[in-house]
Structure formats: C-alpha cells, structure tokens
Amino acid sequence: MSRVLVSGAPGTGKTRSAVTCHRPLHIISLPGEGGTNSIPQEEGIFPYVWVDDADSRASSKAVIDEIKALTIEIVSGARGECVTVFIDGLHKAYEYFLDTVTGGDFFKGNDFEPLLYQRSHTKFLEYLKLVKESRVQYAFFTAWDAKDPDKPELKSKSPMHVYPDLPGKLSRRIMGEFSLVLSSHVVPALVRGQPARFYWQLKPNSEVHGAAIKIDPAIYSKLPDEIPQDWVKLEEMLMGTKK
C-alpha cells in the first residue's frame, strides 16, 4: 500500500493532498504540470519545479534524462532523507516520452506511426518501475483523469467511464501497476467564506472506474466509498487499525 496513484480533474486537491503525507517529503513537479501553486510550503517538504526554457523545448530526451537523474538522486537519499517521494503530473511527463520516441514529431504536430505509442508506453512504465522498486518508503504519483470509451470501435456511441488520462490502453494498464488507485474530487462550499471539501474515492462506481484497492477482502468490505483526503488516516484504515 506504499505505491499510490492519485488521479482527478484539475483543482480536485491532488497536489494539495501531499501535505498529509509522511515527511521528509520530496515533491517533483514534472515538466508541464500547472499545479505548482498548490505545492505545500511547510517544514519537511522539498519541492522541485521545472521551468520551461529554450533547452527543454528543444530536446525532450534531455528533459527525460534530467527527470530520471533527479528522481534517482531523491529516492537514493542523495538529496537528503526521503520518506515520501511525490511525483506530480504523470500525464504531462508522458508527452515528453512520446515526443522522444517519435523523434520530435509529437510536439511539432506531425503525423507519426501509431505503433510508436507502445514504445512510449514501455519507456514510461520503465520510469515508474524505477521509483516503485526503489527503497523509498512511500511513492505517490498524480495524473489528470478523463472519460475513456469502453468500446472505442463504437466511437461516440460507446459507454464512457473515468480513468487516468493517459493514451490508449495505458489508461487502464497503469491501474495494474499500483496496489492503490485513488480518484480525487472536490465538493464546493455551499456558504461563501467556507472551505471546499476534498475527497478521495476508494472504490469504483457507475461513472468512475479509475479507483481500486488491492487488499484483504475483509478490510476492503469495511472501507467507505470515499474519505476526506488524508493519507495518515487512510493508511490506518488500510492496515485495519482504524474504524
């Protein structure tokens, strides 16, 4: 239960929820991720934010190499003690992997061989594996979500369900890479001046299929469908130590 994927629409608390994670906490805001203003600024939290410049736009491979190098430094302890690594914006980082395997055609808007998606998927999952198999105690990843057709061949007539916003089969395949997949949503305040409420959906429903937990069925059956975004409290529930 220490490798977690959190998906959701923008503004649903994905980045903000990092404040509830165990510290020291290192947050990597991946290139293109726009939620940097939500990164908590507190003791024990160390953010790393990419700045778009001419070099990064010129070479997606250079960006990926830099992401990997920074990630290895963090999970290995070279950047200081790390209990939790929080990698924000997988949906944006994927674009750099795809641009690399297409030789730059993706960002240029050029056509490319669709089979290259599979190569991009493989490179992307290799990066996830690098983190998942590291010694860091907790690893969180975030991504946007989107409606995905159950039967693409039916086009607009296909039933749609919400999954992590990644291309093709990767939107579902990635769920198998994690023991815990959470779907974020927000309930706006009904009264002006009151705070909005942010939740994690733990179980799939008729609309959202991008939520799943691989756990003892006896514990799973006792879990609520959703909870306020708080990792410590959720961890207690998953360990069966909190009602």
PDB file of N, CA and C in Angstrom, residues 176-222:
ATOM      1  N   GLY A 176      -3.039  -1.383 -13.031  1.00  0.00           N
ATOM      2  CA  GLY A 176      -2.457  -2.630 -12.571  1.00  0.00           C
ATOM      3  C   GLY A 176      -1.064  -2.473 -12.002  1.00  0.00           C
ATOM      4  N   GLU A 177      -0.463  -1.290 -12.191  1.00  0.00           N
ATOM      5  CA  GLU A 177       0.889  -1.040 -11.693  1.00  0.00           C
ATOM      6  C   GLU A 177       0.892  -0.604 -10.231  1.00  0.00           C
ATOM      7  N   PHE A 178      -0.291  -0.372  -9.660  1.00  0.00           N
ATOM      8  CA  PHE A 178      -0.376   0.145  -8.296  1.00  0.00           C
ATOM      9  C   PHE A 178      -1.334  -0.697  -7.460  1.00  0.00           C
ATOM     10  N   SER A 179      -1.018  -0.805  -6.190  1.00  0.00           N
ATOM     11  CA  SER A 179      -1.919  -1.502  -5.273  1.00  0.00           C
ATOM     12  C   SER A 179      -3.033  -0.585  -4.799  1.00  0.00           C
ATOM     13  N   LEU A 180      -2.853   0.721  -5.014  1.00  0.00           N
ATOM     14  CA  LEU A 180      -3.833   1.689  -4.535  1.00  0.00           C
ATOM     15  C   LEU A 180      -4.001   2.800  -5.584  1.00  0.00           C
ATOM     16  N   VAL A 181      -5.202   2.917  -6.130  1.00  0.00           N
ATOM     17  CA  VAL A 181      -5.524   3.967  -7.103  1.00  0.00           C
ATOM     18  C   VAL A 181      -6.685   4.774  -6.548  1.00  0.00           C
ATOM     19  N   LEU A 182      -6.456   6.069  -6.322  1.00  0.00           N
ATOM     20  CA  LEU A 182      -7.452   6.953  -5.728  1.00  0.00           C
ATOM     21  C   LEU A 182      -7.943   7.953  -6.763  1.00  0.00           C
ATOM     22  N   SER A 183      -9.229   8.264  -6.714  1.00  0.00           N
ATOM     23  CA  SER A 183      -9.807   9.265  -7.610  1.00  0.00           C
ATOM     24  C   SER A 183     -10.206  10.482  -6.783  1.00  0.00           C
ATOM     25  N   SER A 184      -9.668  11.639  -7.141  1.00  0.00           N
ATOM     26  CA  SER A 184      -9.915  12.871  -6.382  1.00  0.00           C
ATOM     27  C   SER A 184     -11.132  13.616  -6.904  1.00  0.00           C
ATOM     28  N   HIS A 185     -11.881  14.223  -5.985  1.00  0.00           N
ATOM     29  CA  HIS A 185     -12.926  15.160  -6.381  1.00  0.00           C
ATOM     30  C   HIS A 185     -13.135  16.179  -5.278  1.00  0.00           C
ATOM     31  N   VAL A 186     -13.800  17.270  -5.619  1.00  0.00           N
ATOM     32  CA  VAL A 186     -13.996  18.365  -4.675  1.00  0.00           C
ATOM     33  C   VAL A 186     -15.480  18.671  -4.569  1.00  0.00           C
ATOM     34  N   VAL A 187     -15.903  18.992  -3.362  1.00  0.00           N
ATOM     35  CA  VAL A 187     -17.267  19.440  -3.101  1.00  0.00           C
ATOM     36  C   VAL A 187     -17.182  20.921  -2.733  1.00  0.00           C
ATOM     37  N   PRO A 188     -17.646  21.814  -3.608  1.00  0.00           N
ATOM     38  CA  PRO A 188     -17.548  23.255  -3.335  1.00  0.00           C
ATOM     39  C   PRO A 188     -18.323  23.636  -2.075  1.00  0.00           C
ATOM     40  N   ALA A 189     -17.864  24.702  -1.437  1.00  0.00           N
ATOM     41  CA  ALA A 189     -18.549  25.196  -0.237  1.00  0.00           C
ATOM     42  C   ALA A 189     -19.921  25.739  -0.616  1.00  0.00           C
ATOM     43  N   LEU A 190     -20.909  25.450   0.211  1.00  0.00           N
ATOM     44  CA  LEU A 190     -22.265  25.939  -0.024  1.00  0.00           C
ATOM     45  C   LEU A 190     -22.449  27.368   0.493  1.00  0.00           C
ATOM     46  N   VAL A 191     -21.568  27.750   1.416  1.00  0.00           N
ATOM     47  CA  VAL A 191     -21.654  29.077   2.024  1.00  0.00           C
ATOM     48  C   VAL A 191     -20.371  29.840   1.710  1.00  0.00           C
ATOM     49  N   ARG A 192     -20.517  31.078   1.240  1.00  0.00           N
ATOM     50  CA  ARG A 192     -19.346  31.889   0.915  1.00  0.00           C
ATOM     51  C   ARG A 192     -18.468  32.059   2.152  1.00  0.00           C
ATOM     52  N   GLY A 193     -17.155  31.876   1.943  1.00  0.00           N
ATOM     53  CA  GLY A 193     -16.210  32.019   3.040  1.00  0.00           C
ATOM     54  C   GLY A 193     -15.842  30.704   3.690  1.00  0.00           C
ATOM     55  N   GLN A 194     -16.628  29.655   3.429  1.00  0.00           N
ATOM     56  CA  GLN A 194     -16.325  28.340   3.972  1.00  0.00           C
ATOM     57  C   GLN A 194     -15.418  27.584   2.989  1.00  0.00           C
ATOM     58  N   PRO A 195     -14.544  26.715   3.492  1.00  0.00           N
ATOM     59  CA  PRO A 195     -13.634  25.989   2.598  1.00  0.00           C
ATOM     60  C   PRO A 195     -14.343  24.885   1.820  1.00  0.00           C
ATOM     61  N   ALA A 196     -13.838  24.593   0.629  1.00  0.00           N
ATOM     62  CA  ALA A 196     -14.317  23.442  -0.128  1.00  0.00           C
ATOM     63  C   ALA A 196     -13.822  22.174   0.562  1.00  0.00           C
ATOM     64  N   ARG A 197     -14.444  21.059   0.240  1.00  0.00           N
ATOM     65  CA  ARG A 197     -14.060  19.779   0.829  1.00  0.00           C
ATOM     66  C   ARG A 197     -13.507  18.875  -0.269  1.00  0.00           C
ATOM     67  N   PHE A 198     -12.361  18.278   0.018  1.00  0.00           N
ATOM     68  CA  PHE A 198     -11.668  17.453  -0.960  1.00  0.00           C
ATOM     69  C   PHE A 198     -11.709  15.989  -0.524  1.00  0.00           C
ATOM     70  N   TYR A 199     -12.025  15.104  -1.481  1.00  0.00           N
ATOM     71  CA  TYR A 199     -12.205  13.688  -1.154  1.00  0.00           C
ATOM     72  C   TYR A 199     -11.397  12.800  -2.093  1.00  0.00           C
ATOM     73  N   TRP A 200     -11.081  11.590  -1.581  1.00  0.00           N
ATOM     74  CA  TRP A 200     -10.562  10.507  -2.406  1.00  0.00           C
ATOM     75  C   TRP A 200     -11.633   9.444  -2.522  1.00  0.00           C
ATOM     76  N   GLN A 201     -11.944   9.056  -3.731  1.00  0.00           N
ATOM     77  CA  GLN A 201     -12.845   7.925  -3.956  1.00  0.00           C
ATOM     78  C   GLN A 201     -12.013   6.655  -3.931  1.00  0.00           C
ATOM     79  N   LEU A 202     -12.439   5.684  -3.117  1.00  0.00           N
ATOM     80  CA  LEU A 202     -11.664   4.460  -2.919  1.00  0.00           C
ATOM     81  C   LEU A 202     -12.139   3.305  -3.789  1.00  0.00           C
ATOM     82  N   LYS A 203     -13.407   3.338  -4.170  1.00  0.00           N
ATOM     83  CA  LYS A 203     -13.997   2.211  -4.898  1.00  0.00           C
ATOM     84  C   LYS A 203     -14.653   2.710  -6.184  1.00  0.00           C
ATOM     85  N   PRO A 204     -14.636   1.898  -7.233  1.00  0.00           N
ATOM     86  CA  PRO A 204     -15.274   2.326  -8.485  1.00  0.00           C
ATOM     87  C   PRO A 204     -16.788   2.411  -8.340  1.00  0.00           C
ATOM     88  N   ASN A 205     -17.378   3.279  -9.152  1.00  0.00           N
ATOM     89  CA  ASN A 205     -18.839   3.360  -9.194  1.00  0.00           C
ATOM     90  C   ASN A 205     -19.287   3.383 -10.651  1.00  0.00           C
ATOM     91  N   SER A 206     -20.529   3.744 -10.908  1.00  0.00           N
ATOM     92  CA  SER A 206     -21.074   3.685 -12.264  1.00  0.00           C
ATOM     93  C   SER A 206     -20.420   4.677 -13.213  1.00  0.00           C
ATOM     94  N   GLU A 207     -19.782   5.709 -12.682  1.00  0.00           N
ATOM     95  CA  GLU A 207     -19.132   6.708 -13.534  1.00  0.00           C
ATOM     96  C   GLU A 207     -17.615   6.581 -13.524  1.00  0.00           C
ATOM     97  N   VAL A 208     -17.043   6.456 -12.327  1.00  0.00           N
ATOM     98  CA  VAL A 208     -15.587   6.421 -12.160  1.00  0.00           C
ATOM     99  C   VAL A 208     -15.108   4.985 -11.986  1.00  0.00           C
ATOM    100  N   HIS A 209     -14.314   4.508 -12.952  1.00  0.00           N
ATOM    101  CA  HIS A 209     -13.703   3.188 -12.838  1.00  0.00           C
ATOM    102  C   HIS A 209     -12.238   3.275 -12.435  1.00  0.00           C
ATOM    103  N   GLY A 210     -11.703   4.502 -12.397  1.00  0.00           N
ATOM    104  CA  GLY A 210     -10.303   4.699 -12.049  1.00  0.00           C
ATOM    105  C   GLY A 210     -10.071   4.812 -10.558  1.00  0.00           C
ATOM    106  N   ALA A 211     -10.595   3.842  -9.807  1.00  0.00           N
ATOM    107  CA  ALA A 211     -10.369   3.769  -8.363  1.00  0.00           C
ATOM    108  C   ALA A 211     -10.309   2.295  -7.995  1.00  0.00           C
ATOM    109  N   ALA A 212      -9.274   1.897  -7.268  1.00  0.00           N
ATOM    110  CA  ALA A 212      -9.120   0.479  -6.956  1.00  0.00           C
ATOM    111  C   ALA A 212      -8.153   0.290  -5.795  1.00  0.00           C
ATOM    112  N   ILE A 213      -8.400  -0.757  -5.005  1.00  0.00           N
ATOM    113  CA  ILE A 213      -7.518  -1.103  -3.895  1.00  0.00           C
ATOM    114  C   ILE A 213      -7.315  -2.613  -3.890  1.00  0.00           C
ATOM    115  N   LYS A 214      -6.047  -3.033  -3.912  1.00  0.00           N
ATOM    116  CA  LYS A 214      -5.725  -4.459  -3.809  1.00  0.00           C
ATOM    117  C   LYS A 214      -5.388  -4.745  -2.345  1.00  0.00           C
ATOM    118  N   ILE A 215      -6.318  -5.376  -1.649  1.00  0.00           N
ATOM    119  CA  ILE A 215      -6.175  -5.548  -0.209  1.00  0.00           C
ATOM    120  C   ILE A 215      -7.015  -6.738   0.248  1.00  0.00           C
ATOM    121  N   ASP A 216      -6.785  -7.183   1.447  1.00  0.00           N
ATOM    122  CA  ASP A 216      -7.572  -8.248   2.051  1.00  0.00           C
ATOM    123  C   ASP A 216      -9.060  -7.914   1.919  1.00  0.00           C
ATOM    124  N   PRO A 217      -9.856  -8.819   1.323  1.00  0.00           N
ATOM    125  CA  PRO A 217     -11.286  -8.542   1.143  1.00  0.00           C
ATOM    126  C   PRO A 217     -12.006  -8.199   2.443  1.00  0.00           C
ATOM    127  N   ALA A 218     -11.541  -8.741   3.554  1.00  0.00           N
ATOM    128  CA  ALA A 218     -12.186  -8.450   4.839  1.00  0.00           C
ATOM    129  C   ALA A 218     -12.023  -6.984   5.202  1.00  0.00           C
ATOM    130  N   ILE A 219     -10.855  -6.400   4.880  1.00  0.00           N
ATOM    131  CA  ILE A 219     -10.629  -4.974   5.140  1.00  0.00           C
ATOM    132  C   ILE A 219     -11.349  -4.135   4.091  1.00  0.00           C
ATOM    133  N   TYR A 220     -11.278  -4.577   2.835  1.00  0.00           N
ATOM    134  CA  TYR A 220     -11.914  -3.830   1.741  1.00  0.00           C
ATOM    135  C   TYR A 220     -13.400  -3.637   1.988  1.00  0.00           C
ATOM    136  N   SER A 221     -14.060  -4.680   2.466  1.00  0.00           N
ATOM    137  CA  SER A 221     -15.506  -4.608   2.661  1.00  0.00           C
ATOM    138  C   SER A 221     -15.902  -3.581   3.711  1.00  0.00           C
ATOM    139  N   LYS A 222     -14.974  -3.232   4.591  1.00  0.00           N
ATOM    140  CA  LYS A 222     -15.262  -2.276   5.658  1.00  0.00           C
ATOM    141  C   LYS A 222     -14.911  -0.841   5.281  1.00  0.00           C
TER     142      LYS A 222
END
